[in-house]
Coordinates of C-alpha atoms in Angstrom, one line a residue:
M1 CA 15.2 -32.8 -24.4
T2 CA 12.6 -35.4 -25.4
E3 CA 14.4 -38.1 -23.4
A4 CA 14.9 -36.0 -20.2
G5 CA 11.7 -34.1 -20.3
G6 CA 11.7 -30.4 -19.6
V7 CA 10.4 -27.3 -21.4
V8 CA 11.3 -25.4 -24.4
L9 CA 10.2 -21.7 -24.2
L10 CA 9.9 -20.5 -27.8
G11 CA 9.3 -16.9 -29.1
L12 CA 7.1 -16.6 -32.1
G13 CA 8.2 -13.1 -33.0
P14 CA 6.0 -10.0 -33.3
G15 CA 3.5 -11.2 -35.9
E16 CA 4.8 -12.7 -39.2
G17 CA 6.7 -15.8 -40.1
R18 CA 9.5 -13.8 -41.8
L19 CA 10.5 -12.5 -38.4
L20 CA 10.8 -16.0 -36.8
T21 CA 14.4 -16.8 -35.9
R22 CA 16.2 -19.6 -37.8
E23 CA 16.5 -21.5 -34.6
A24 CA 12.8 -21.3 -33.9
W25 CA 11.8 -22.4 -37.4
E26 CA 14.1 -25.4 -37.3
W27 CA 12.8 -26.4 -33.9
L28 CA 9.2 -26.0 -35.1
Q29 CA 9.9 -28.3 -38.1
A30 CA 11.4 -31.0 -35.8
V31 CA 8.7 -31.3 -33.0
P32 CA 5.4 -33.1 -33.4
E33 CA 3.4 -30.7 -31.2
I34 CA 3.5 -27.4 -29.4
Y35 CA 1.4 -25.5 -26.9
V36 CA 0.7 -21.8 -27.6
R37 CA -0.8 -19.3 -25.2
T38 CA -3.0 -18.0 -27.9
E39 CA -3.7 -19.1 -31.5
L40 CA -4.8 -15.5 -32.3
H41 CA -1.1 -14.7 -33.0
P42 CA -0.7 -14.4 -36.8
V43 CA 2.4 -16.7 -36.9
V44 CA 0.3 -19.6 -35.7
Q45 CA -1.3 -19.8 -39.1
E46 CA 2.1 -20.0 -40.8
L47 CA 3.6 -22.9 -38.7
P48 CA 4.7 -26.0 -40.5
P49 CA 1.7 -28.3 -41.2
S50 CA 3.5 -31.2 -39.5
V51 CA 3.2 -29.6 -36.0
R52 CA 0.1 -30.1 -34.0
V53 CA -1.0 -27.0 -32.1
H54 CA -2.7 -26.9 -28.7
A55 CA -4.0 -23.4 -27.6
F56 CA -5.1 -22.0 -24.3
D57 CA -7.6 -19.5 -25.7
W58 CA -10.5 -21.5 -24.2
L59 CA -9.3 -20.3 -20.8
Y60 CA -9.7 -16.6 -21.8
R61 CA -13.2 -17.4 -23.0
Q62 CA -14.2 -18.8 -19.6
G63 CA -14.1 -15.2 -18.3
S64 CA -11.5 -15.8 -15.7
S65 CA -9.1 -13.1 -14.6
F66 CA -5.8 -12.8 -16.5
E67 CA -4.0 -13.8 -13.3
Q68 CA -6.1 -17.0 -13.0
V69 CA -5.6 -17.8 -16.7
Y70 CA -1.8 -17.4 -16.5
A71 CA -1.6 -19.4 -13.3
T72 CA -3.5 -22.3 -15.0
I73 CA -1.3 -22.2 -18.1
V74 CA 1.9 -22.3 -15.9
E75 CA 0.6 -25.3 -14.0
K76 CA -0.4 -27.1 -17.2
I77 CA 3.0 -26.5 -18.9
L78 CA 4.9 -27.7 -15.9
D79 CA 2.8 -30.9 -15.8
L80 CA 3.6 -31.5 -19.5
A81 CA 7.3 -30.7 -18.9
R82 CA 7.5 -33.6 -16.4
R83 CA 6.7 -36.1 -19.2
P84 CA 9.6 -37.9 -20.8
E85 CA 9.1 -36.1 -24.0
G86 CA 8.8 -32.7 -22.3
V87 CA 6.8 -29.8 -23.9
T88 CA 7.4 -26.9 -26.3
Y89 CA 5.5 -23.8 -25.2
A90 CA 5.3 -20.9 -27.7
V91 CA 4.3 -17.3 -27.0
P92 CA 4.1 -14.1 -29.1
G93 CA 7.3 -12.1 -29.3
H94 CA 10.1 -13.1 -27.0
P95 CA 9.2 -15.7 -24.3
L96 CA 10.6 -13.4 -21.5
V97 CA 9.5 -10.0 -22.7
A98 CA 6.0 -8.6 -21.7
E99 CA 5.0 -12.2 -21.1
A100 CA 3.5 -13.2 -17.7
T101 CA 3.8 -17.0 -18.2
G102 CA 7.3 -17.4 -19.6
P103 CA 9.4 -16.0 -16.7
E104 CA 7.3 -17.9 -14.2
I105 CA 7.6 -21.2 -16.0
L106 CA 11.4 -20.6 -16.3
R107 CA 11.7 -19.9 -12.6
R108 CA 9.5 -22.8 -11.5
A109 CA 11.2 -25.3 -13.9
R110 CA 14.7 -24.4 -12.7
A111 CA 13.6 -24.6 -9.1
E112 CA 12.3 -28.1 -9.7
G113 CA 15.4 -29.2 -11.7
L114 CA 13.6 -29.5 -15.0
P115 CA 15.7 -28.9 -18.1
V116 CA 14.8 -25.5 -19.8
R117 CA 15.7 -24.2 -23.2
V118 CA 14.8 -20.7 -24.3
I119 CA 14.6 -20.2 -28.0
E120 CA 14.8 -16.4 -28.6
G121 CA 12.3 -14.5 -30.5
V122 CA 12.0 -10.9 -31.8
S123 CA 9.9 -9.1 -29.2
F124 CA 7.3 -6.5 -30.0
L125 CA 9.9 -3.9 -28.9
E126 CA 12.2 -3.9 -31.9
P127 CA 9.6 -3.3 -34.6
T128 CA 7.9 -0.8 -32.3
F129 CA 11.1 1.2 -32.0
T130 CA 11.4 1.1 -35.8
A131 CA 7.8 2.3 -36.3
L132 CA 8.4 5.2 -33.9
G133 CA 11.9 5.9 -35.2
I134 CA 13.4 6.1 -31.8
D135 CA 16.4 4.7 -29.8
P136 CA 15.1 3.5 -26.4
F137 CA 18.4 4.5 -24.7
P138 CA 19.1 5.9 -22.3
R139 CA 15.9 6.4 -20.4
L140 CA 12.9 4.6 -22.0
V141 CA 10.5 3.2 -19.4
L142 CA 8.6 0.0 -20.2
V143 CA 5.2 -0.4 -18.5
D144 CA 2.4 -3.0 -18.7
A145 CA -1.0 -1.4 -19.3
L146 CA -2.8 -4.0 -17.2
E147 CA -0.8 -2.9 -14.2
L148 CA -0.7 0.8 -14.9
G149 CA -4.5 0.9 -15.3
T150 CA -4.9 -0.2 -11.7
W151 CA -2.9 2.7 -10.3
H152 CA -4.1 6.2 -9.3
V153 CA -0.9 7.9 -10.5
P154 CA 1.8 6.9 -13.0
S155 CA 4.5 4.7 -11.5
F156 CA 7.3 6.3 -13.5
P157 CA 9.0 9.8 -13.8
P158 CA 7.1 12.0 -16.3
D159 CA 10.3 13.5 -17.7
A160 CA 11.2 10.1 -19.2
P161 CA 9.7 8.6 -22.4
V162 CA 7.4 5.6 -21.8
L163 CA 6.2 2.7 -23.8
I164 CA 3.0 1.0 -22.5
A165 CA 2.3 -2.5 -23.8
Q166 CA -0.9 -4.5 -23.9
I167 CA -3.4 -1.7 -24.6
Y168 CA -5.7 -4.3 -26.1
D169 CA -9.1 -2.6 -26.1
R170 CA -10.9 0.6 -25.3
M171 CA -11.4 -0.3 -21.7
S172 CA -7.7 -0.8 -21.0
A173 CA -6.9 2.4 -23.0
S174 CA -9.4 4.3 -20.9
E175 CA -8.0 3.1 -17.6
V176 CA -4.4 4.0 -18.8
K177 CA -5.6 7.4 -19.8
L178 CA -7.2 8.1 -16.4
T179 CA -4.0 7.2 -14.7
L180 CA -1.8 9.3 -17.0
N181 CA -4.1 12.2 -16.5
A182 CA -2.8 12.5 -13.0
F183 CA 0.4 14.0 -14.5
Y184 CA -0.2 14.6 -18.2
P185 CA -2.7 17.1 -19.7
D186 CA -5.4 15.9 -22.1
E187 CA -3.6 17.5 -25.0
H188 CA -0.3 15.8 -24.4
P189 CA 0.9 14.3 -27.8
V190 CA 1.2 10.5 -27.8
V191 CA 1.6 7.7 -30.4
L192 CA -0.3 4.4 -30.7
V193 CA 1.5 1.7 -32.6
H194 CA -0.6 -1.3 -33.8
A195 CA 0.7 -4.6 -35.1
A196 CA 4.3 -3.4 -35.2
G197 CA 6.5 -5.4 -37.6
T198 CA 3.6 -6.8 -39.7
S199 CA 1.9 -5.8 -42.9
R200 CA -1.0 -4.5 -40.8
Q201 CA 1.2 -2.0 -38.9
Q202 CA -0.4 1.4 -38.2
V203 CA 1.0 4.4 -36.4
E204 CA -1.4 6.9 -34.9
H205 CA -0.3 10.4 -33.7
L206 CA -3.0 11.8 -31.4
H207 CA -3.6 13.5 -28.1
L208 CA -3.8 11.6 -24.8
Y209 CA -7.6 12.1 -24.5
E210 CA -8.2 10.4 -27.8
I211 CA -6.5 7.0 -27.2
D212 CA -9.6 5.2 -26.1
R213 CA -11.4 6.4 -29.3
S214 CA -9.0 4.6 -31.7
P215 CA -10.7 2.0 -33.9
H216 CA -7.5 0.1 -34.3
L217 CA -6.9 -1.1 -30.7
G218 CA -6.1 -4.8 -30.4
L219 CA -3.9 -7.4 -28.9
M220 CA -0.8 -5.9 -30.7
S221 CA -1.3 -2.3 -29.7
A222 CA 1.2 -0.2 -27.7
L223 CA 1.2 3.4 -26.5
Y224 CA 4.3 5.7 -26.7
V225 CA 4.2 8.7 -24.3
P226 CA 6.9 11.3 -24.9
P227 CA 8.4 13.1 -21.9
L228 CA 6.3 15.7 -20.2
G229 CA 9.3 18.0 -20.2
P230 CA 12.4 18.8 -18.2
A231 CA 12.1 19.5 -14.5
T232 CA 8.9 17.6 -14.0
S233 CA 10.0 14.6 -11.9
M234 CA 11.0 14.1 -8.3
E235 CA 14.2 12.5 -9.4
A236 CA 15.2 15.6 -11.4
F237 CA 14.4 17.8 -8.4
L238 CA 16.5 15.7 -6.1
E239 CA 19.4 16.0 -8.6
I240 CA 19.1 19.8 -8.4
V241 CA 19.1 19.7 -4.6
A242 CA 22.1 17.4 -4.6
H243 CA 23.9 19.7 -7.0
L244 CA 23.3 22.7 -4.7
R245 CA 25.1 20.7 -2.0
A246 CA 27.9 19.5 -4.2
P247 CA 31.4 21.0 -4.2
D248 CA 30.5 23.1 -7.3
G249 CA 27.1 24.0 -5.9
C250 CA 25.9 27.0 -3.9
P251 CA 28.1 28.2 -1.0
W252 CA 25.0 29.0 1.1
D253 CA 23.3 25.7 0.6
R254 CA 26.5 23.8 1.3
Q255 CA 26.8 25.5 4.7
Q256 CA 23.3 24.5 5.9
T257 CA 22.6 21.9 8.6
H258 CA 19.5 20.4 10.0
Q259 CA 19.7 23.0 12.8
S260 CA 20.3 26.0 10.6
L261 CA 17.4 25.1 8.3
R262 CA 15.0 24.7 11.3
S263 CA 13.6 28.2 11.1
H264 CA 13.3 28.0 7.3
L265 CA 11.2 24.8 7.6
L266 CA 8.9 26.5 10.0
E267 CA 8.6 29.6 7.9
E268 CA 7.8 27.7 4.8
A269 CA 5.1 25.7 6.6
Y270 CA 3.5 28.9 7.8
E271 CA 3.6 30.3 4.2
V272 CA 1.8 27.2 3.0
L273 CA -0.9 27.8 5.7
A274 CA -1.2 31.5 4.6
A275 CA -1.8 30.4 1.0
I276 CA -4.5 28.0 2.1
D277 CA -6.1 30.7 4.3
A278 CA -6.1 33.0 1.3
N279 CA -7.6 30.3 -0.9
D280 CA -4.8 31.2 -3.4
A281 CA -4.1 28.1 -5.6
A282 CA -1.2 29.7 -7.4
A283 CA 0.5 30.7 -4.1
L284 CA -0.2 27.3 -2.6
Q285 CA 1.5 25.6 -5.6
E286 CA 4.6 27.8 -5.1
E287 CA 4.7 27.5 -1.3
L288 CA 4.3 23.7 -1.4
G289 CA 7.4 23.7 -3.7
D290 CA 9.3 25.7 -1.2
L291 CA 8.3 23.3 1.6
L292 CA 9.3 20.4 -0.6
L293 CA 12.7 22.0 -1.0
Q294 CA 13.1 21.9 2.7
V295 CA 12.3 18.2 2.9
A296 CA 14.7 17.4 0.1
L297 CA 17.5 19.5 1.7
H298 CA 17.1 17.7 5.0
A299 CA 17.1 14.3 3.2
Q300 CA 20.2 15.3 1.2
I301 CA 22.1 16.4 4.3
A302 CA 21.2 13.1 6.0
N303 CA 22.4 11.2 3.0
E304 CA 25.8 13.0 3.1
E305 CA 26.0 12.2 6.8
G306 CA 25.2 8.6 6.2
T307 CA 22.2 8.5 8.4
F308 CA 19.4 8.1 5.8
N309 CA 18.4 9.2 2.3
F310 CA 15.3 10.3 0.5
T311 CA 14.4 6.8 -0.5
D312 CA 14.5 5.8 3.2
V313 CA 12.1 8.7 3.9
V314 CA 9.7 7.6 1.2
H315 CA 9.9 3.9 2.1
G316 CA 9.3 4.7 5.8
I317 CA 6.2 6.8 5.2
H318 CA 4.9 4.3 2.6
Q319 CA 5.1 1.4 5.0
K320 CA 3.6 3.4 7.8
I321 CA 0.6 4.5 5.7
V322 CA -0.1 1.0 4.6
R323 CA 0.3 -0.4 8.1
R324 CA -1.9 2.2 9.7
H325 CA -4.7 1.9 7.1
P326 CA -5.7 -1.8 7.2
H327 CA -9.2 -0.7 6.5
V328 CA -8.0 0.5 3.1
F329 CA -5.1 -1.9 2.2
G330 CA -6.3 -4.9 4.3
A331 CA -9.5 -6.6 5.3
L332 CA -10.2 -4.7 8.6
Q333 CA -13.7 -3.1 8.9
V334 CA -14.1 0.1 10.8
E335 CA -17.1 2.4 11.3
G336 CA -16.6 6.0 10.3
V337 CA -13.9 8.5 11.2
E338 CA -14.1 7.7 14.9
G339 CA -13.4 4.1 14.3
V340 CA -10.4 4.9 12.1
L341 CA -9.0 7.2 14.8
R342 CA -9.5 4.6 17.6
N343 CA -7.8 1.9 15.5
W344 CA -5.0 4.4 14.6
E345 CA -4.1 4.7 18.3
R346 CA -4.2 1.0 18.8
L347 CA -1.8 0.5 15.9
K348 CA 0.6 3.1 17.1
Q349 CA 0.7 1.6 20.6
A350 CA 1.3 -1.9 19.0
E351 CA 4.2 -0.4 16.9
R352 CA 5.8 1.1 20.1
E353 CA 5.5 -2.3 21.9
A354 CA 7.0 -4.1 18.8
N355 CA 9.9 -1.7 18.8
G356 CA 10.6 -2.3 22.5
Q357 CA 9.5 1.3 23.4
E358 CA 8.1 2.0 26.8
T359 CA 4.3 2.7 27.0
R360 CA 4.0 6.4 27.0
S361 CA 1.2 8.9 27.4
L362 CA -1.4 9.2 24.6
L363 CA -0.5 12.9 24.5
A364 CA 3.3 12.4 24.3
G365 CA 3.3 12.6 20.5
V366 CA 1.8 16.1 20.3
P367 CA 4.8 18.3 19.3
L368 CA 5.5 21.1 21.8
A369 CA 6.5 23.3 18.9
L370 CA 3.0 23.5 17.6
P371 CA 1.1 26.8 17.9
A372 CA -0.8 26.8 21.2
L373 CA -4.3 26.6 19.6
T374 CA -3.3 23.7 17.3
Q375 CA -1.6 22.0 20.2
A376 CA -4.7 22.4 22.4
Q377 CA -7.0 21.0 19.8
E378 CA -4.8 18.0 19.1
L379 CA -4.5 17.2 22.8
Q380 CA -8.3 17.3 23.1
D381 CA -8.8 15.2 20.0
R382 CA -6.4 12.5 21.3
A383 CA -8.1 12.4 24.7
A384 CA -11.5 12.1 23.0
R385 CA -10.4 9.1 21.0
V386 CA -10.3 7.0 24.2
G387 CA -13.6 8.5 25.5
F388 CA -12.3 11.4 27.6
D389 CA -15.0 13.8 26.3
W390 CA -18.4 15.0 27.1
P391 CA -21.2 13.1 25.4
E392 CA -22.9 16.2 24.1
I393 CA -22.2 19.9 23.5
A394 CA -24.2 21.5 26.3
P395 CA -21.5 20.9 29.0
V396 CA -19.0 22.4 26.6
W397 CA -20.9 25.6 26.5
E398 CA -21.3 25.5 30.3
K399 CA -17.5 25.1 30.7
V400 CA -16.9 28.2 28.5
R401 CA -19.3 30.2 30.6
E402 CA -17.7 28.9 33.8
E403 CA -14.2 29.8 32.7
L404 CA -15.3 33.2 31.6
E405 CA -16.8 33.9 35.0
E406 CA -13.6 32.7 36.7
V407 CA -11.6 35.2 34.6
R408 CA -14.0 38.0 35.7
T409 CA -13.6 37.1 39.4
A410 CA -9.9 36.3 39.4
P411 CA -8.3 37.8 42.6
D412 CA -5.0 38.9 41.0
D413 CA -3.0 39.0 37.7
E414 CA -1.4 35.6 38.2
A415 CA -4.8 33.9 38.7
R416 CA -6.3 35.9 35.8
E417 CA -3.5 34.7 33.5
K418 CA -4.3 31.1 34.5
E419 CA -8.0 31.5 34.1
L420 CA -7.6 33.1 30.7
G421 CA -5.6 30.1 29.6
D422 CA -8.4 27.8 30.8
L423 CA -10.9 30.0 28.9
L424 CA -9.0 29.7 25.7
F425 CA -8.6 26.0 26.1
A426 CA -12.4 25.7 26.7
V427 CA -13.1 27.8 23.6
V428 CA -10.8 25.5 21.6
N429 CA -12.9 22.6 22.8
L430 CA -16.0 24.4 21.6
A431 CA -14.5 24.9 18.2
R432 CA -13.6 21.2 18.1
W433 CA -17.2 20.2 18.8
Y434 CA -18.3 22.4 15.9
K435 CA -15.8 20.7 13.6
V436 CA -13.9 24.0 13.3
D437 CA -10.1 24.2 13.3
A438 CA -9.4 26.7 16.0
E439 CA -6.0 27.8 14.6
S440 CA -7.5 28.4 11.1
A441 CA -10.5 30.2 12.5
L442 CA -8.3 32.6 14.5
R443 CA -6.0 33.1 11.5
A444 CA -9.0 34.0 9.4
T445 CA -10.2 36.5 12.1
N446 CA -6.7 38.0 12.2
H447 CA -6.8 38.5 8.4
R448 CA -10.2 40.2 8.6
F449 CA -8.9 42.5 11.3
R450 CA -6.0 43.4 9.1
Q451 CA -8.3 44.2 6.2
R452 CA -10.7 46.2 8.3
F453 CA -8.0 48.2 10.0
A454 CA -6.3 48.9 6.6
H455 CA -9.7 50.3 5.5
I456 CA -9.7 52.7 8.6
E457 CA -6.1 53.8 7.7
R458 CA -7.0 54.4 4.1
R459 CA -10.1 56.4 4.8
A460 CA -8.2 58.5 7.4
R461 CA -5.6 59.3 4.7
E462 CA -8.3 60.2 2.2
A463 CA -9.8 62.6 4.8
G464 CA -6.4 64.1 5.6
R465 CA -6.7 62.9 9.2
V466 CA -4.0 61.5 11.5
L467 CA -5.1 58.1 12.8
G468 CA -3.9 58.7 16.3
E469 CA -5.9 61.9 16.6
M470 CA -9.2 60.4 15.6
S471 CA -11.7 59.4 18.2
L472 CA -12.7 55.8 19.0
A473 CA -16.2 56.6 17.7
E474 CA -14.8 57.9 14.4
M475 CA -12.6 54.8 13.9
D476 CA -15.5 52.5 15.0
A477 CA -17.7 54.1 12.3
L478 CA -15.1 53.3 9.7
W479 CA -14.8 49.8 11.1
E480 CA -18.5 49.2 10.6
E481 CA -18.1 50.7 7.1
A482 CA -15.5 48.1 6.3
K483 CA -17.8 45.3 7.6
D484 CA -20.6 46.7 5.4
N485 CA -18.2 46.6 2.4
E486 CA -17.5 42.9 3.1
K487 CA -21.2 42.1 2.9
G488 CA -21.0 43.3 -0.7
N489 CA -17.8 41.3 -1.3
P490 CA -18.3 37.9 0.3
S491 CA -14.8 36.7 -0.7
A492 CA -13.3 39.5 1.5
A493 CA -15.4 38.5 4.4
E494 CA -14.4 34.9 4.0
A495 CA -10.7 35.7 3.8

């Protein structure tokens, strides 16, 4: 290689000279100099005295980001590789395992036509598996702590074992812990492995909340996270749904179609709303699961028909969310919620034009199947986004009074029905101005009516009375009694 130039990517192993490969040792004895990403790796101190070592640790000390450090190293090694004598670049472990610079140097050198030789090294993985006493097959997930720490939720299924590399200090451990906490409880058992494959190896069994308290964290630390348990991942759930639809699955599920499941989807959505209205967290958890089942069933049916699959659904909504939130995932600046909504409409119109769709009404996207109150509020919201709205609430109140008077003075039943509809629409607008969801407000009122009327029924039974034989005044007194009871039980009044 010295005549043709190029680069040798050499693995220094996990941390001690005894784990260097024979090929690596022979090469290190033959070359006059090498470049290492870091001289902090223990093997650097055991290299043959004849080899001159150049290290890039000074880049880290400059305080640059890891990305900038790695980019600088890659450019420097490629420059050296263009020399007639080429360059040997050595890194901890294996040159292509948990190593940001090695794969990029390999890719760039090959693209440029530079000769490349990879001298294998024992990575940190093998001694880590030995320290843990595990076989990584069939499902171990490998994750970089530097990437995982930037996420809000883990990027892997929690029913699989995970090995997280490069937990090099308390800050990175804390960031990883916060991300894992989105799925895993504080008390979840985990294992920290330090300096695997060396005489300094340490294995710590501890709980997740303790990982950033370990005094042994360093450049050679990795975290093993055992599975959270069966039936805890979306992938496992999709497998269950696919099994239901398989030839050996459930006869009822196998018969379902998009059309036959329509009523079930609507029912489950309303049960989610009921759990929200009741402020019942346990019920909400269960009902969201039932609703998710409907989504998964529709995706499975579509997959069987060859139209789309669950991955397509996820990809589509992922792309849409990112595209429609340039103020979050891009550089766009917007002012408040109103600015977000106005930009949202512009983006949707641009999407329609890009897809060759005809310009359609701003209100066309409001589903006709929505409950009337929800539909009315959404229509008003969309019109308001483009300025079709009163500038203050006073005219809104005046419109409600106007519509109420028109109901009172309607000349016949047909006109009265129309005016009642206008009155309801005006009241929905009033709710919108007060930042109240009209559908939720009415559902809450319906619930209170049920509770109060149930009180009347119960008190009538206690008195041995038949409800239909009681006077309105008697029932009204019990109604007021129910309201008084609510004052002593605020949660009932809020329900």
